[in-house]
CSV table of C-alpha atoms and ligand atoms in Angstrom, one decimal:
chain,number,residue,atom,x,y,z
S,1,MET,CA,45.6,-9.5,-54.9
S,2,ASN,CA,43.3,-7.4,-56.4
S,3,SER,CA,45.3,-7.6,-60.1
S,4,GLU,CA,44.6,-11.1,-60.1
S,5,ILE,CA,40.9,-10.3,-59.5
S,6,ILE,CA,40.8,-7.7,-61.6
S,7,ASP,CA,41.9,-9.7,-64.5
S,8,PHE,CA,40.2,-12.4,-63.8
S,9,ILE,CA,36.5,-9.7,-64.3
S,10,ARG,CA,38.2,-9.1,-67.8
S,11,ASP,CA,38.7,-12.2,-68.7
S,12,THR,CA,35.5,-13.5,-67.4
S,13,PHE,CA,34.2,-10.6,-69.7
S,14,GLY,CA,35.8,-10.6,-72.2
S,15,GLU,CA,36.9,-7.9,-73.1
S,16,LYS,CA,40.8,-7.0,-72.8
S,17,GLU,CA,40.6,-3.5,-73.5
S,18,SER,CA,37.6,-1.6,-72.8
S,19,PHE,CA,35.4,-0.7,-69.7
S,20,ILE,CA,33.8,-3.0,-68.0
S,21,PRO,CA,30.2,-1.3,-66.2
S,22,LEU,CA,28.9,-3.1,-62.9
S,23,HIS,CA,25.9,-3.8,-64.8
S,24,VAL,CA,24.5,-2.9,-68.0
S,25,PRO,CA,20.6,-3.6,-70.1
S,26,THR,CA,20.3,-6.1,-72.4
S,27,PHE,CA,18.0,-5.6,-75.3
S,28,ILE,CA,18.2,-9.2,-77.4
S,29,GLY,CA,14.2,-10.1,-77.6
S,30,ASN,CA,11.8,-8.3,-78.6
S,31,GLU,CA,12.1,-5.3,-77.8
S,32,LYS,CA,12.4,-2.7,-80.9
S,33,LYS,CA,8.9,-5.0,-82.3
S,34,TYR,CA,6.9,-3.9,-79.1
S,35,LEU,CA,8.0,-0.3,-79.4
S,36,ASN,CA,7.3,0.3,-82.9
S,37,GLU,CA,3.8,-1.5,-82.3
S,38,CYS,CA,3.0,0.8,-79.4
S,39,ILE,CA,4.1,3.8,-80.9
S,40,ASP,CA,2.3,2.6,-84.4
S,41,SER,CA,-0.5,2.0,-81.8
S,42,THR,CA,-0.2,6.2,-80.8
S,43,PHE,CA,-1.3,4.9,-77.1
S,44,VAL,CA,2.2,5.8,-75.5
S,45,SER,CA,1.1,6.6,-72.4
S,46,SER,CA,-0.9,5.3,-68.8
S,47,VAL,CA,-3.7,3.8,-71.4
S,48,GLY,CA,-3.1,0.8,-73.3
S,49,LYS,CA,-2.7,-2.9,-74.2
S,50,PHE,CA,0.8,-3.7,-73.3
S,51,VAL,CA,0.2,-1.8,-69.5
S,52,ASP,CA,-2.6,-4.6,-68.6
S,53,LEU,CA,-0.8,-7.2,-70.4
S,54,PHE,CA,2.2,-6.5,-68.5
S,55,GLU,CA,0.7,-6.4,-65.2
S,56,VAL,CA,-0.6,-9.8,-66.3
S,57,LYS,CA,2.4,-11.7,-67.2
S,58,VAL,CA,4.2,-10.2,-63.9
S,59,ALA,CA,1.6,-11.5,-62.2
S,60,GLU,CA,1.3,-14.6,-63.6
S,61,TYR,CA,5.4,-15.3,-63.2
S,62,THR,CA,5.4,-14.1,-59.3
S,63,LYS,CA,1.9,-15.9,-59.0
S,64,ALA,CA,1.1,-12.8,-56.9
S,65,LYS,CA,-2.9,-11.9,-57.5
S,66,HIS,CA,-2.3,-8.8,-58.4
S,67,ALA,CA,0.3,-7.0,-59.7
S,68,ILE,CA,-0.1,-2.7,-60.6
S,69,VAL,CA,2.0,-1.2,-62.4
S,70,CYS,CA,3.4,2.4,-61.5
S,71,VAL,CA,6.3,4.7,-62.6
S,72,ASN,CA,9.1,3.7,-60.8
S,73,GLY,CA,9.8,1.7,-57.6
S,74,THR,CA,10.1,4.3,-55.4
S,75,ASN,CA,6.4,5.7,-55.7
S,76,ALA,CA,5.3,1.7,-56.5
S,77,LEU,CA,6.4,1.6,-52.4
S,78,HIS,CA,5.3,4.8,-51.2
S,79,LEU,CA,1.9,3.3,-52.9
S,80,SER,CA,2.3,0.3,-51.2
S,81,LEU,CA,2.9,2.0,-47.8
S,82,LEU,CA,-0.1,3.9,-48.4
S,83,VAL,CA,-2.5,1.5,-48.7
S,84,ALA,CA,-0.6,-0.9,-46.3
S,85,GLY,CA,-2.8,1.7,-43.5
S,86,VAL,CA,0.3,3.9,-42.8
S,87,GLU,CA,-0.6,7.2,-41.9
S,88,SER,CA,0.8,10.6,-40.8
S,89,GLY,CA,3.4,9.8,-37.4
S,90,ASP,CA,3.0,6.2,-37.4
S,91,GLU,CA,6.5,4.7,-37.2
S,92,VAL,CA,7.9,2.0,-40.5
S,93,ILE,CA,10.9,-0.3,-39.0
S,94,THR,CA,13.4,-0.5,-42.3
S,95,GLN,CA,16.2,-1.7,-42.5
S,96,PRO,CA,19.5,0.8,-42.2
S,97,LEU,CA,22.0,-1.1,-45.2
S,98,THR,CA,19.5,-0.3,-48.1
S,99,PHE,CA,19.3,2.5,-51.5
S,100,ILE,CA,17.8,5.9,-50.0
S,101,ALA,CA,14.4,5.1,-52.2
S,102,THR,CA,13.4,2.3,-49.1
S,103,THR,CA,13.7,5.3,-46.2
S,104,ASN,CA,12.4,8.3,-48.6
S,105,ALA,CA,9.2,6.1,-49.2
S,106,ILE,CA,8.5,5.7,-45.8
S,107,VAL,CA,9.2,9.6,-45.5
S,108,TYR,CA,6.5,10.6,-48.6
S,109,ALA,CA,5.0,8.7,-46.6
S,110,ASN,CA,4.4,10.7,-43.5
S,111,ALA,CA,6.2,9.0,-41.3
S,112,THR,CA,9.0,7.8,-39.8
S,113,PRO,CA,12.1,4.9,-40.3
S,114,VAL,CA,13.3,3.4,-37.4
S,115,PHE,CA,16.9,1.4,-37.9
S,116,ILE,CA,17.5,-1.8,-37.4
S,117,ASP,CA,20.2,-4.0,-37.8
S,118,VAL,CA,19.9,-6.4,-40.5
S,119,ASP,CA,22.0,-10.4,-40.7
S,120,ARG,CA,25.4,-10.7,-42.3
S,121,ASP,CA,24.6,-13.3,-44.5
S,122,THR,CA,21.6,-12.1,-45.9
S,123,MET,CA,22.4,-8.6,-46.0
S,124,GLY,CA,18.5,-8.3,-45.1
S,125,LEU,CA,16.2,-7.5,-41.6
S,126,SER,CA,17.5,-9.5,-39.0
S,127,PRO,CA,14.4,-11.3,-37.7
S,128,LYS,CA,16.2,-11.2,-34.4
S,129,ALA,CA,16.8,-7.7,-34.1
S,130,LEU,CA,13.2,-7.1,-34.5
S,131,LYS,CA,12.1,-9.0,-32.3
S,132,ALA,CA,14.5,-7.7,-29.5
S,133,PHE,CA,13.7,-3.9,-30.2
S,134,LEU,CA,9.6,-4.7,-30.2
S,135,GLU,CA,10.1,-7.3,-28.0
S,136,GLU,CA,12.2,-4.6,-25.5
S,137,HIS,CA,10.2,-1.1,-26.9
S,138,SER,CA,6.7,-1.9,-28.3
S,139,GLU,CA,3.4,-2.6,-26.5
S,140,GLN,CA,0.1,-3.6,-27.1
S,141,LYS,CA,-3.0,-1.0,-27.7
S,142,ASN,CA,-6.2,-1.8,-29.0
S,143,GLY,CA,-4.6,-5.1,-31.0
S,144,GLU,CA,-2.2,-2.2,-32.4
S,145,CYS,CA,1.6,-1.9,-31.9
S,146,TYR,CA,3.0,1.2,-30.2
S,147,ASN,CA,6.7,2.7,-29.7
S,148,LYS,CA,7.4,2.7,-25.8
S,149,ILE,CA,9.1,5.3,-26.0
S,150,THR,CA,7.6,7.8,-28.9
S,151,ASN,CA,3.9,6.7,-28.0
S,152,ASN,CA,3.9,6.2,-31.7
S,153,ARG,CA,2.3,3.7,-34.1
S,154,ILE,CA,4.4,1.5,-35.6
S,155,LYS,CA,2.4,0.5,-38.3
S,156,ALA,CA,5.1,-1.4,-40.7
S,157,CYS,CA,8.0,-3.1,-41.2
S,158,MET,CA,9.8,-2.9,-44.8
S,159,PRO,CA,12.7,-5.4,-44.9
S,160,MET,CA,14.8,-4.9,-48.4
S,161,HIS,CA,15.9,-8.0,-50.1
S,162,THR,CA,19.5,-7.1,-50.9
S,163,PHE,CA,20.8,-7.5,-54.7
S,164,GLY,CA,18.3,-10.8,-55.0
S,165,HIS,CA,19.0,-12.5,-52.1
S,166,ALA,CA,16.1,-13.1,-50.1
S,167,CYS,CA,16.4,-12.3,-46.4
S,168,ARG,CA,14.5,-14.1,-43.6
S,169,ILE,CA,11.2,-13.1,-44.0
S,170,ASP,CA,9.0,-16.2,-43.4
S,171,GLU,CA,10.5,-15.4,-39.6
S,172,ILE,CA,9.7,-11.3,-40.3
S,173,LEU,CA,6.1,-12.6,-41.2
S,174,SER,CA,5.4,-14.7,-38.3
S,175,ILE,CA,7.1,-11.7,-36.2
S,176,CYS,CA,4.8,-9.2,-37.4
S,177,LYS,CA,1.5,-11.3,-37.3
S,178,ASP,CA,2.9,-11.3,-33.4
S,179,TYR,CA,3.2,-8.1,-33.2
S,180,ASN,CA,0.1,-6.5,-35.2
S,181,ILE,CA,2.8,-5.2,-37.8
S,182,GLU,CA,1.9,-5.1,-41.4
S,183,LEU,CA,4.9,-6.7,-43.8
S,184,ILE,CA,5.8,-4.4,-47.0
S,185,GLU,CA,8.8,-6.1,-48.7
S,186,ASP,CA,11.1,-4.1,-50.3
S,187,ALA,CA,11.7,-6.5,-53.5
S,188,ALA,CA,12.9,-3.2,-55.5
S,189,GLU,CA,16.2,-5.6,-56.6
S,190,GLY,CA,14.3,-9.4,-56.7
S,191,MET,CA,12.4,-9.7,-60.0
S,192,GLY,CA,13.2,-13.3,-61.2
S,193,SER,CA,13.7,-14.2,-57.0
S,194,PHE,CA,12.2,-16.9,-54.8
S,195,TYR,CA,12.8,-18.1,-51.2
S,196,LYS,CA,11.5,-21.7,-50.1
S,197,GLY,CA,10.1,-21.4,-53.6
S,198,LYS,CA,7.6,-18.5,-53.6
S,199,HIS,CA,8.7,-15.1,-55.3
S,200,LEU,CA,10.1,-12.3,-53.3
S,201,GLY,CA,7.5,-9.8,-52.7
S,202,THR,CA,4.7,-12.4,-51.9
S,203,PHE,CA,5.6,-12.8,-48.5
S,204,GLY,CA,3.7,-9.6,-46.6
S,205,LYS,CA,0.6,-7.9,-47.4
S,206,ILE,CA,2.0,-6.1,-49.8
S,207,ALA,CA,5.3,-5.2,-51.6
S,208,ALA,CA,7.3,-3.3,-55.0
S,209,ILE,CA,9.4,-4.4,-57.7
S,210,SER,CA,11.2,-1.5,-59.6
S,211,PHE,CA,11.9,-1.7,-63.3
S,212,ASN,CA,15.2,0.4,-63.2
S,213,GLY,CA,17.8,0.1,-65.9
S,214,ASN,CA,20.2,-1.2,-63.4
S,215,LYS,CA,18.3,-4.4,-61.9
S,216,ILE,CA,17.4,-6.9,-63.8
S,217,MET,CA,14.9,-6.2,-66.5
S,218,THR,CA,14.4,-3.1,-67.1
S,219,THR,CA,11.1,-1.0,-68.6
S,220,GLY,CA,13.2,1.9,-69.4
S,221,GLY,CA,11.7,3.7,-65.6
S,222,GLY,CA,9.3,1.3,-64.0
S,223,GLY,CA,7.9,-0.2,-61.0
S,224,ILE,CA,4.8,-3.0,-59.9
S,225,ILE,CA,3.0,-3.9,-57.1
S,226,LEU,CA,2.1,-7.6,-55.6
S,227,THR,CA,-0.9,-8.2,-53.5
S,228,ASN,CA,-3.0,-11.6,-52.9
S,229,ASP,CA,-5.6,-8.4,-51.2
S,230,TYR,CA,-7.6,-7.0,-54.0
S,231,GLU,CA,-9.2,-4.1,-52.4
S,232,LEU,CA,-5.7,-3.5,-52.0
S,233,ALA,CA,-4.9,-3.8,-55.9
S,234,ALA,CA,-7.8,-1.6,-56.4
S,235,ARG,CA,-7.2,1.3,-54.3
S,236,ALA,CA,-3.4,1.2,-55.1
S,237,LYS,CA,-4.0,1.0,-59.0
S,238,HIS,CA,-7.4,4.0,-58.3
S,239,LEU,CA,-4.8,6.6,-56.3
S,240,SER,CA,-1.7,5.6,-59.3
S,241,THR,CA,-4.6,6.8,-61.7
S,242,GLN,CA,-5.2,10.4,-59.7
S,243,SER,CA,-7.9,8.6,-58.3
S,244,LYS,CA,-10.6,9.7,-61.4
S,245,VAL,CA,-13.7,7.9,-60.6
S,246,PRO,CA,-14.6,6.3,-64.1
S,247,HIS,CA,-17.7,8.9,-65.8
S,248,LYS,CA,-18.2,9.0,-69.5
S,249,TRP,CA,-17.5,12.6,-70.0
S,250,GLU,CA,-16.9,13.9,-66.2
S,251,TYR,CA,-13.9,14.1,-64.1
S,252,VAL,CA,-14.8,13.1,-60.8
S,253,HIS,CA,-12.0,12.4,-58.4
S,254,ASP,CA,-12.7,11.3,-54.9
S,255,ASN,CA,-9.6,11.5,-53.7
S,256,ILE,CA,-5.6,13.4,-53.9
S,257,GLY,CA,-4.3,11.0,-56.0
S,258,PHE,CA,-1.5,10.4,-57.9
S,259,ASN,CA,0.2,10.2,-61.8
S,260,TYR,CA,2.2,7.1,-60.7
S,261,ARG,CA,1.3,5.0,-63.3
S,262,MET,CA,3.5,3.7,-65.8
S,263,PRO,CA,2.9,4.5,-69.5
S,264,ASN,CA,2.1,1.7,-72.4
S,265,ILE,CA,5.5,2.6,-74.0
S,266,ASN,CA,7.5,1.6,-70.7
S,267,ALA,CA,4.8,-1.5,-70.5
S,268,ALA,CA,6.1,-2.2,-73.8
S,269,LEU,CA,9.8,-2.6,-73.8
S,270,GLY,CA,9.0,-4.6,-70.3
S,271,LEU,CA,7.1,-7.5,-72.0
S,272,ALA,CA,9.9,-7.5,-73.6
S,273,GLN,CA,12.4,-8.0,-71.0
S,274,LEU,CA,9.2,-10.0,-69.3
S,275,GLU,CA,10.3,-12.9,-71.9
S,276,GLY,CA,14.1,-12.4,-71.7
S,277,LEU,CA,14.1,-13.0,-67.9
S,278,ASP,CA,15.3,-16.6,-67.9
S,279,PHE,CA,17.3,-16.3,-69.9
S,280,PHE,CA,19.1,-13.3,-67.5
S,281,LEU,CA,18.8,-15.8,-64.7
S,282,LYS,CA,20.6,-18.5,-66.7
S,283,ASN,CA,23.2,-16.9,-67.7
S,284,LYS,CA,23.3,-14.9,-64.8
S,285,ARG,CA,23.5,-17.8,-62.4
S,286,GLU,CA,26.7,-18.7,-64.6
S,287,LEU,CA,28.3,-15.9,-64.2
S,288,ALA,CA,27.7,-15.8,-59.7
S,289,SER,CA,29.3,-19.4,-60.5
S,290,LYS,CA,32.1,-18.2,-62.1
S,291,TYR,CA,33.0,-15.8,-59.3
S,292,SER,CA,32.0,-18.1,-56.5
S,293,THR,CA,35.2,-20.8,-57.1
S,294,PHE,CA,37.6,-18.0,-58.2
S,295,PHE,CA,36.6,-16.2,-54.8
S,296,LYS,CA,36.9,-20.2,-52.8
S,297,ASN,CA,40.6,-20.1,-53.2
S,298,SER,CA,40.9,-16.6,-51.7
S,299,GLU,CA,40.6,-14.5,-48.5
S,300,ILE,CA,38.3,-12.7,-49.7
S,301,SER,CA,34.5,-14.9,-49.8
S,302,PHE,CA,31.8,-14.5,-52.4
S,303,PHE,CA,27.9,-13.5,-51.5
S,304,GLU,CA,26.7,-17.1,-51.8
S,305,GLU,CA,22.8,-18.0,-52.0
S,306,ARG,CA,22.0,-19.6,-49.2
S,307,ASP,CA,19.5,-23.1,-48.4
S,308,GLU,CA,16.4,-22.6,-49.9
S,309,GLU,CA,16.7,-19.8,-52.3
S,310,GLN,CA,17.1,-19.6,-55.6
S,311,CYS,CA,18.6,-16.1,-56.2
S,312,ASN,CA,18.3,-13.9,-59.2
S,313,PHE,CA,22.4,-13.3,-58.9
S,314,TRP,CA,21.1,-9.1,-59.9
S,315,LEU,CA,24.3,-7.7,-58.4
S,316,ASN,CA,27.0,-9.6,-57.4
S,317,ALA,CA,29.2,-8.9,-53.9
S,318,ILE,CA,32.0,-9.5,-52.1
S,319,PHE,CA,33.6,-9.3,-48.6
S,320,LEU,CA,36.9,-7.4,-48.3
S,321,LYS,CA,38.8,-7.8,-44.8
S,322,ASP,CA,38.2,-4.2,-43.8
S,323,ARG,CA,37.5,-1.1,-44.8
S,324,LYS,CA,41.1,0.0,-45.7
S,325,GLU,CA,41.5,-3.2,-47.9
S,326,ARG,CA,37.8,-2.2,-49.7
S,327,ASP,CA,38.7,1.1,-50.7
S,328,LEU,CA,42.3,0.1,-51.6
S,329,PHE,CA,39.9,-2.9,-53.9
S,330,LEU,CA,37.7,-0.1,-55.0
S,331,GLY,CA,40.4,2.2,-55.8
S,332,GLU,CA,42.4,-0.5,-57.9
S,333,SER,CA,39.5,-1.9,-59.8
S,334,ASN,CA,38.5,1.7,-61.0
S,335,GLU,CA,41.1,2.6,-62.4
S,336,ALA,CA,41.6,-0.2,-64.2
S,337,GLY,CA,37.8,0.3,-66.3
S,338,VAL,CA,36.7,-2.6,-63.9
S,339,MET,CA,33.9,-1.0,-62.7
S,340,THR,CA,32.9,-1.7,-58.7
S,341,ARG,CA,31.2,-0.1,-56.0
S,342,PRO,CA,30.4,-0.1,-52.4
S,343,ILE,CA,27.3,-1.1,-50.9
S,344,TRP,CA,25.4,1.7,-49.7
S,345,GLN,CA,26.2,4.4,-46.7
S,346,LEU,CA,24.0,3.7,-43.9
S,347,MET,CA,21.0,5.8,-43.9
S,348,ASN,CA,20.6,6.0,-40.0
S,349,LYS,CA,24.6,8.1,-41.3
S,350,LEU,CA,23.6,10.2,-43.1
S,351,PRO,CA,21.9,14.0,-42.1
S,352,MET,CA,18.6,13.6,-42.8
S,353,TYR,CA,17.8,10.3,-40.5
S,354,LYS,CA,20.6,10.9,-38.6
S,355,ASN,CA,18.5,11.2,-35.1
S,356,ASN,CA,15.3,8.8,-36.4
S,357,VAL,CA,15.2,5.5,-33.8
S,358,LYS,CA,17.8,2.5,-34.3
S,359,GLY,CA,18.6,-0.5,-32.8
S,360,PRO,CA,22.2,-1.6,-32.1
S,361,LEU,CA,23.4,-1.9,-35.9
S,362,THR,CA,26.5,-3.7,-35.9
S,363,ASN,CA,25.9,-6.3,-38.4
S,364,ALA,CA,25.0,-3.0,-40.8
S,365,GLU,CA,28.6,-1.3,-39.9
S,366,TRP,CA,30.4,-4.8,-40.8
S,367,LEU,CA,29.1,-5.3,-44.5
S,368,GLU,CA,29.2,-1.2,-45.3
S,369,ASP,CA,33.1,-1.1,-44.3
S,370,ARG,CA,33.2,-4.7,-46.4
S,371,VAL,CA,30.5,-5.3,-49.3
S,372,VAL,CA,32.0,-4.6,-52.7
S,373,ASN,CA,29.8,-5.2,-56.0
S,374,ILE,CA,31.3,-6.5,-58.8
S,375,PRO,CA,30.4,-6.4,-62.4
S,376,SER,CA,27.3,-8.4,-62.9
S,377,SER,CA,26.2,-8.1,-66.5
S,378,VAL,CA,24.3,-10.5,-68.8
S,379,ARG,CA,27.2,-11.8,-70.6
S,380,LEU,CA,26.9,-12.1,-74.6
X,1,LIG,C1,16.0,0.8,-57.6
X,1,LIG,C2,15.8,0.5,-55.9
X,1,LIG,C3,14.6,1.2,-55.3
X,1,LIG,C4,13.7,2.2,-56.3
X,1,LIG,O1,13.7,1.8,-57.9
X,1,LIG,P1,13.6,3.1,-58.5
X,1,LIG,O2,12.6,2.5,-59.4
X,1,LIG,O3,14.8,3.5,-58.9
X,1,LIG,O4,12.4,4.6,-58.2
X,1,LIG,C5,13.4,0.5,-54.2
X,1,LIG,N1,14.8,0.3,-53.2
X,1,LIG,C6,16.1,-0.5,-53.5
X,1,LIG,C7,16.6,-1.5,-52.6
X,1,LIG,C8,16.6,-0.3,-55.0
X,1,LIG,O5,17.1,-0.7,-55.1
């Protein structure tokens, strides 16, 4: 079976001999034109027309009221947590099945990640598990949520939309509202994905998207914050630019800010990529549909799009029978020059997070043993 899959992937990408990567960016539009324009203008750093325009265009695309660019998705998450009011000593509920940046960003904000299980069919935070945890372990004090065991405030919940597939974000939002918890979405992987007609990252109070080189569209390195809240947007932008207060000549800074604003040259690249996004989405949907048909006749299942979801199919994923089969497949495919990767190791198993509070993690563990990403680049 494994060799059939490997052959199928080779045929699908039409590269009989060479190495087939997991995901590479596609530059077939105005990338070079805008980069040249940017260089010719001399505005290659944090000021310039491309950064401003990129924010406007991403806001238009996602229908978020405000979009604030950052140097990468990780610091977009960090700023989102800060402006959403996460403070030192707070707890932030998140999922253990995610890329390390989600968890690290919570720690950068001096808060503690709490790990709650995911759903198998979304690979995102499970509203059922979230509710069960809060019912058992939380209490309300002065309109805020507290962990009864640790006595820490539970300020926020940060679910992640895995591989561009939406988690049950509307149900999570309603639970967060009931418990007075802020919802911050890690939509790093979700550019171009919609759920119930809304772009991922526009459900909660604030969200971050990544434009790293391995994501569906890239600015080289980069990220963006989405929010409908003007105050939060203004604070995020201020913090991202060293908290500099406008003045004709003086250096006035009113708090400890960050150098987190995306340079113009990255935004120039991003603008061209955004123009290509619809093509990328269509192309990736066709690939996902080929995979889906292929795996229908096998014991291996494909991570399908669910009802009411419009997925970007950033990274395709399959479910192997168990960890042994997973490792066999990883070995054989990579040996054959078809790049495949397992889903992340659970955060609670990493040395720095092994003592964090967690709920039962049955689904996350099940997925960790079985999920593998297969080549997903745009095919030309
Ligand atoms: C890529 C990614 C990030 C971080 O984005 P960077 O731009 O690489 O800093 C955060 N969370 C998840 C889930 C990601 O996949």
